[in-house]
Structure formats: structure tokens, C-alpha cells
Amino acid sequence: TVEDRDGKYFGRFFLGVATLGLSEVTIQQEEVRQAYEGSPSCPPPQGVKVVTAAKPASAGGQSAAVATLVNGTRWTIGIYLNQEPGTPGVAPFAILRPSGNLQVAFRPGQHTLLARPTGAPPGTLPDVQWRRQMEIDPRVRGFKLQFNEADFK
């Protein structure tokens, strides 16, 4: 009968929806688990410098967040990671030209990042710097950080 046929289709439809719902919950649980574990078996891309945290996170192991640092200023800037510029023997971690970018892999934990204009005769560059303390969570896989002139103080 029509009622029997419609009942079968109706039952199959709800069985499919229930199964799909369970699958979705399982997938979400797996994604959360992977996020908390970080990505220890996934090394950073070849040629990317890996930076250990000044104060490592208690969890996170060998995971790393790959950051793209972008110079949005008109100056060439020196990047200092977990080091103080002006200390004898301390050179910039990297030099970024205007519109340039650099990929760096950050291990979980606390990092100090400082950028300042460089590469021109003394007195021709502004006496400003960009300084941030960042806490890299083991669940973070990557991010982009753009240096803009307005952020330098």
C-alpha cells in the first residue's frame, strides 16, 4: 500500500539522518582531539626556521605553528625573536624588506617578538619599534602577522 511504502521511506530517511548525526559528532570529537594534541607528526615545511619558546608550554611537545611574517611598512625591518636588540653580539633573527615575507615555525610557549627599522644611515629612520609578547598555543597550526607602520611606537 501507499502508506507502507511511505512509512518505509520515512523510516529510512530518519535512520539516515540519525546515522549522519552520529558521524558528525564522531568527526567533531576527532577534530577536537587532534587540535589538543597539536601536530607532532607533521613537521614544519622544509627550510622554515624553527623557534623554541623562551618559556616553553607544558604541553604541545614537538608541534609547531607556522607563521608568515609580512612587512607592510616602507622600511626594511630587523626582526628579533626572544632576544633583546642592542645587547652586544645580538644580531637580528631576520631582515624583512618592504613587502617581503618570511615563514617561521613557533614551538608552543611564550615568545617575545620585536621589530625595528634598519638598513639606512643613522638619523634617516624613525626611532620606533614594534614589540609583542605572544603565547603560542599547541593547538594553533599557523597564522599570519603583518607589520604596519601605524603599529610601531
CSV table of C-alpha atoms in Angstrom, one decimal:
chain,number,residue,atom,x,y,z
A,1,THR,CA,0.0,0.0,0.0
A,2,VAL,CA,1.0,3.6,-0.3
A,3,GLU,CA,1.1,4.0,3.5
A,4,ASP,CA,3.5,1.1,3.9
A,5,ARG,CA,5.7,2.4,1.1
A,6,ASP,CA,5.8,5.9,2.6
A,7,GLY,CA,6.4,4.5,6.0
A,8,LYS,CA,9.5,2.6,4.8
A,9,TYR,CA,10.9,5.7,3.1
A,10,PHE,CA,10.1,7.8,6.1
A,11,GLY,CA,11.9,5.3,8.4
A,12,ARG,CA,14.9,5.1,6.1
A,13,PHE,CA,15.1,8.9,5.9
A,14,PHE,CA,15.3,9.3,9.7
A,15,LEU,CA,17.7,6.4,10.1
A,16,GLY,CA,20.0,8.1,7.6
A,17,VAL,CA,19.7,11.4,9.5
A,18,ALA,CA,20.4,9.8,12.8
A,19,THR,CA,23.4,8.0,11.4
A,20,LEU,CA,24.7,11.2,9.8
A,21,GLY,CA,24.3,13.0,13.1
A,22,LEU,CA,26.3,10.3,14.9
A,23,SER,CA,29.0,10.5,12.2
A,24,GLU,CA,29.2,14.3,12.5
A,25,VAL,CA,29.6,14.1,16.3
A,26,THR,CA,32.4,11.5,15.9
A,27,ILE,CA,34.1,13.7,13.4
A,28,GLN,CA,33.9,16.7,15.6
A,29,GLN,CA,35.3,14.8,18.6
A,30,GLU,CA,38.2,13.6,16.5
A,31,GLU,CA,38.9,17.1,15.3
A,32,VAL,CA,38.9,18.4,18.9
A,33,ARG,CA,41.2,15.6,20.0
A,34,GLN,CA,43.7,16.3,17.2
A,35,ALA,CA,43.6,20.1,17.9
A,36,TYR,CA,44.5,19.5,21.6
A,37,GLU,CA,47.3,17.1,20.7
A,38,GLY,CA,48.8,19.6,18.2
A,39,SER,CA,50.6,18.2,15.1
A,40,PRO,CA,53.6,16.3,16.4
A,41,SER,CA,53.8,14.0,13.4
A,42,CYS,CA,53.6,16.9,10.9
A,43,PRO,CA,56.9,18.7,10.7
A,44,PRO,CA,57.2,22.3,9.5
A,45,PRO,CA,57.9,22.8,5.8
A,46,GLN,CA,61.4,22.2,4.7
A,47,GLY,CA,63.6,25.3,5.0
A,48,VAL,CA,61.4,27.0,7.6
A,49,LYS,CA,63.4,28.1,10.7
A,50,VAL,CA,62.0,26.6,14.0
A,51,VAL,CA,62.0,28.9,17.0
A,52,THR,CA,61.9,27.4,20.5
A,53,ALA,CA,59.9,29.4,23.1
A,54,ALA,CA,61.7,31.4,25.7
A,55,LYS,CA,59.2,29.8,28.2
A,56,PRO,CA,58.0,26.5,26.6
A,57,ALA,CA,54.5,25.3,27.1
A,58,SER,CA,53.9,22.4,29.5
A,59,ALA,CA,52.0,20.6,26.7
A,60,GLY,CA,52.5,20.6,23.0
A,61,GLY,CA,55.6,18.5,22.5
A,62,GLN,CA,57.1,18.9,19.1
A,63,SER,CA,54.1,20.7,17.5
A,64,ALA,CA,54.8,24.0,15.7
A,65,ALA,CA,52.7,26.9,14.4
A,66,VAL,CA,53.9,28.1,11.1
A,67,ALA,CA,53.7,31.9,11.0
A,68,THR,CA,54.0,34.1,7.9
A,69,LEU,CA,55.6,37.4,8.9
A,70,VAL,CA,54.8,40.2,6.4
A,71,ASN,CA,56.5,43.6,6.2
A,72,GLY,CA,53.7,46.1,5.4
A,73,THR,CA,56.0,49.1,6.0
A,74,ARG,CA,58.1,51.2,3.7
A,75,TRP,CA,61.2,50.4,5.7
A,76,THR,CA,63.5,47.4,5.9
A,77,ILE,CA,62.9,45.9,9.4
A,78,GLY,CA,65.1,43.8,11.6
A,79,ILE,CA,63.2,41.0,13.4
A,80,TYR,CA,64.3,39.9,16.9
A,81,LEU,CA,62.8,36.7,18.4
A,82,ASN,CA,63.3,36.0,22.1
A,83,GLN,CA,66.3,38.4,22.2
A,84,GLU,CA,67.0,42.0,23.1
A,85,PRO,CA,68.4,44.3,20.4
A,86,GLY,CA,71.3,46.4,21.5
A,87,THR,CA,72.8,43.6,23.6
A,88,PRO,CA,76.4,43.0,22.5
A,89,GLY,CA,76.7,40.2,19.9
A,90,VAL,CA,72.9,40.1,19.2
A,91,ALA,CA,72.0,40.2,15.5
A,92,PRO,CA,68.5,40.3,14.1
A,93,PHE,CA,66.9,36.9,13.6
A,94,ALA,CA,65.9,38.0,10.2
A,95,ILE,CA,65.7,41.1,7.9
A,96,LEU,CA,62.5,41.8,6.1
A,97,ARG,CA,62.5,44.2,3.1
A,98,PRO,CA,59.3,46.2,2.3
A,99,SER,CA,56.5,43.9,1.1
A,100,GLY,CA,58.7,40.9,2.0
A,101,ASN,CA,57.5,37.9,4.0
A,102,LEU,CA,59.1,35.1,5.9
A,103,GLN,CA,57.8,31.8,7.3
A,104,VAL,CA,58.8,30.9,10.8
A,105,ALA,CA,57.7,27.8,12.9
A,106,PHE,CA,57.0,28.7,16.5
A,107,ARG,CA,57.1,26.0,19.2
A,108,PRO,CA,54.3,26.3,21.8
A,109,GLY,CA,55.0,28.7,24.7
A,110,GLN,CA,55.8,32.3,25.3
A,111,HIS,CA,57.8,34.3,22.6
A,112,THR,CA,59.0,37.9,22.5
A,113,LEU,CA,58.9,39.4,19.1
A,114,LEU,CA,60.4,42.8,18.3
A,115,ALA,CA,60.8,44.6,15.0
A,116,ARG,CA,62.6,47.9,14.2
A,117,PRO,CA,63.5,49.8,11.1
A,118,THR,CA,67.1,49.1,9.9
A,119,GLY,CA,69.3,49.3,6.9
A,120,ALA,CA,69.7,53.1,6.4
A,121,PRO,CA,72.2,55.7,7.6
A,122,PRO,CA,71.7,56.8,11.2
A,123,GLY,CA,69.2,59.7,11.5
A,124,THR,CA,67.2,58.8,8.4
A,125,LEU,CA,65.0,56.2,10.0
A,126,PRO,CA,62.3,56.8,12.7
A,127,ASP,CA,63.3,55.8,16.2
A,128,VAL,CA,60.3,53.4,16.7
A,129,GLN,CA,59.8,49.7,17.3
A,130,TRP,CA,57.1,47.1,17.3
A,131,ARG,CA,57.1,44.8,20.4
A,132,ARG,CA,54.8,42.0,21.4
A,133,GLN,CA,54.8,39.1,23.8
A,134,MET,CA,52.9,36.1,22.2
A,135,GLU,CA,51.7,32.9,23.8
A,136,ILE,CA,51.6,30.2,21.1
A,137,ASP,CA,49.0,27.5,22.0
A,138,PRO,CA,49.8,23.9,20.9
A,139,ARG,CA,46.5,23.8,19.0
A,140,VAL,CA,47.5,26.6,16.7
A,141,ARG,CA,48.7,25.3,13.4
A,142,GLY,CA,49.5,28.6,11.6
A,143,PHE,CA,48.9,32.3,11.5
A,144,LYS,CA,49.9,35.5,9.6
A,145,LEU,CA,51.4,38.6,11.3
A,146,GLN,CA,51.7,41.8,9.3
A,147,PHE,CA,53.9,44.7,10.5
A,148,ASN,CA,52.2,48.1,9.7
A,149,GLU,CA,53.8,51.5,10.3
A,150,ALA,CA,50.9,52.6,12.5
A,151,ASP,CA,51.7,49.8,15.0
A,152,PHE,CA,55.3,51.0,15.5
A,153,LYS,CA,55.8,53.2,18.6
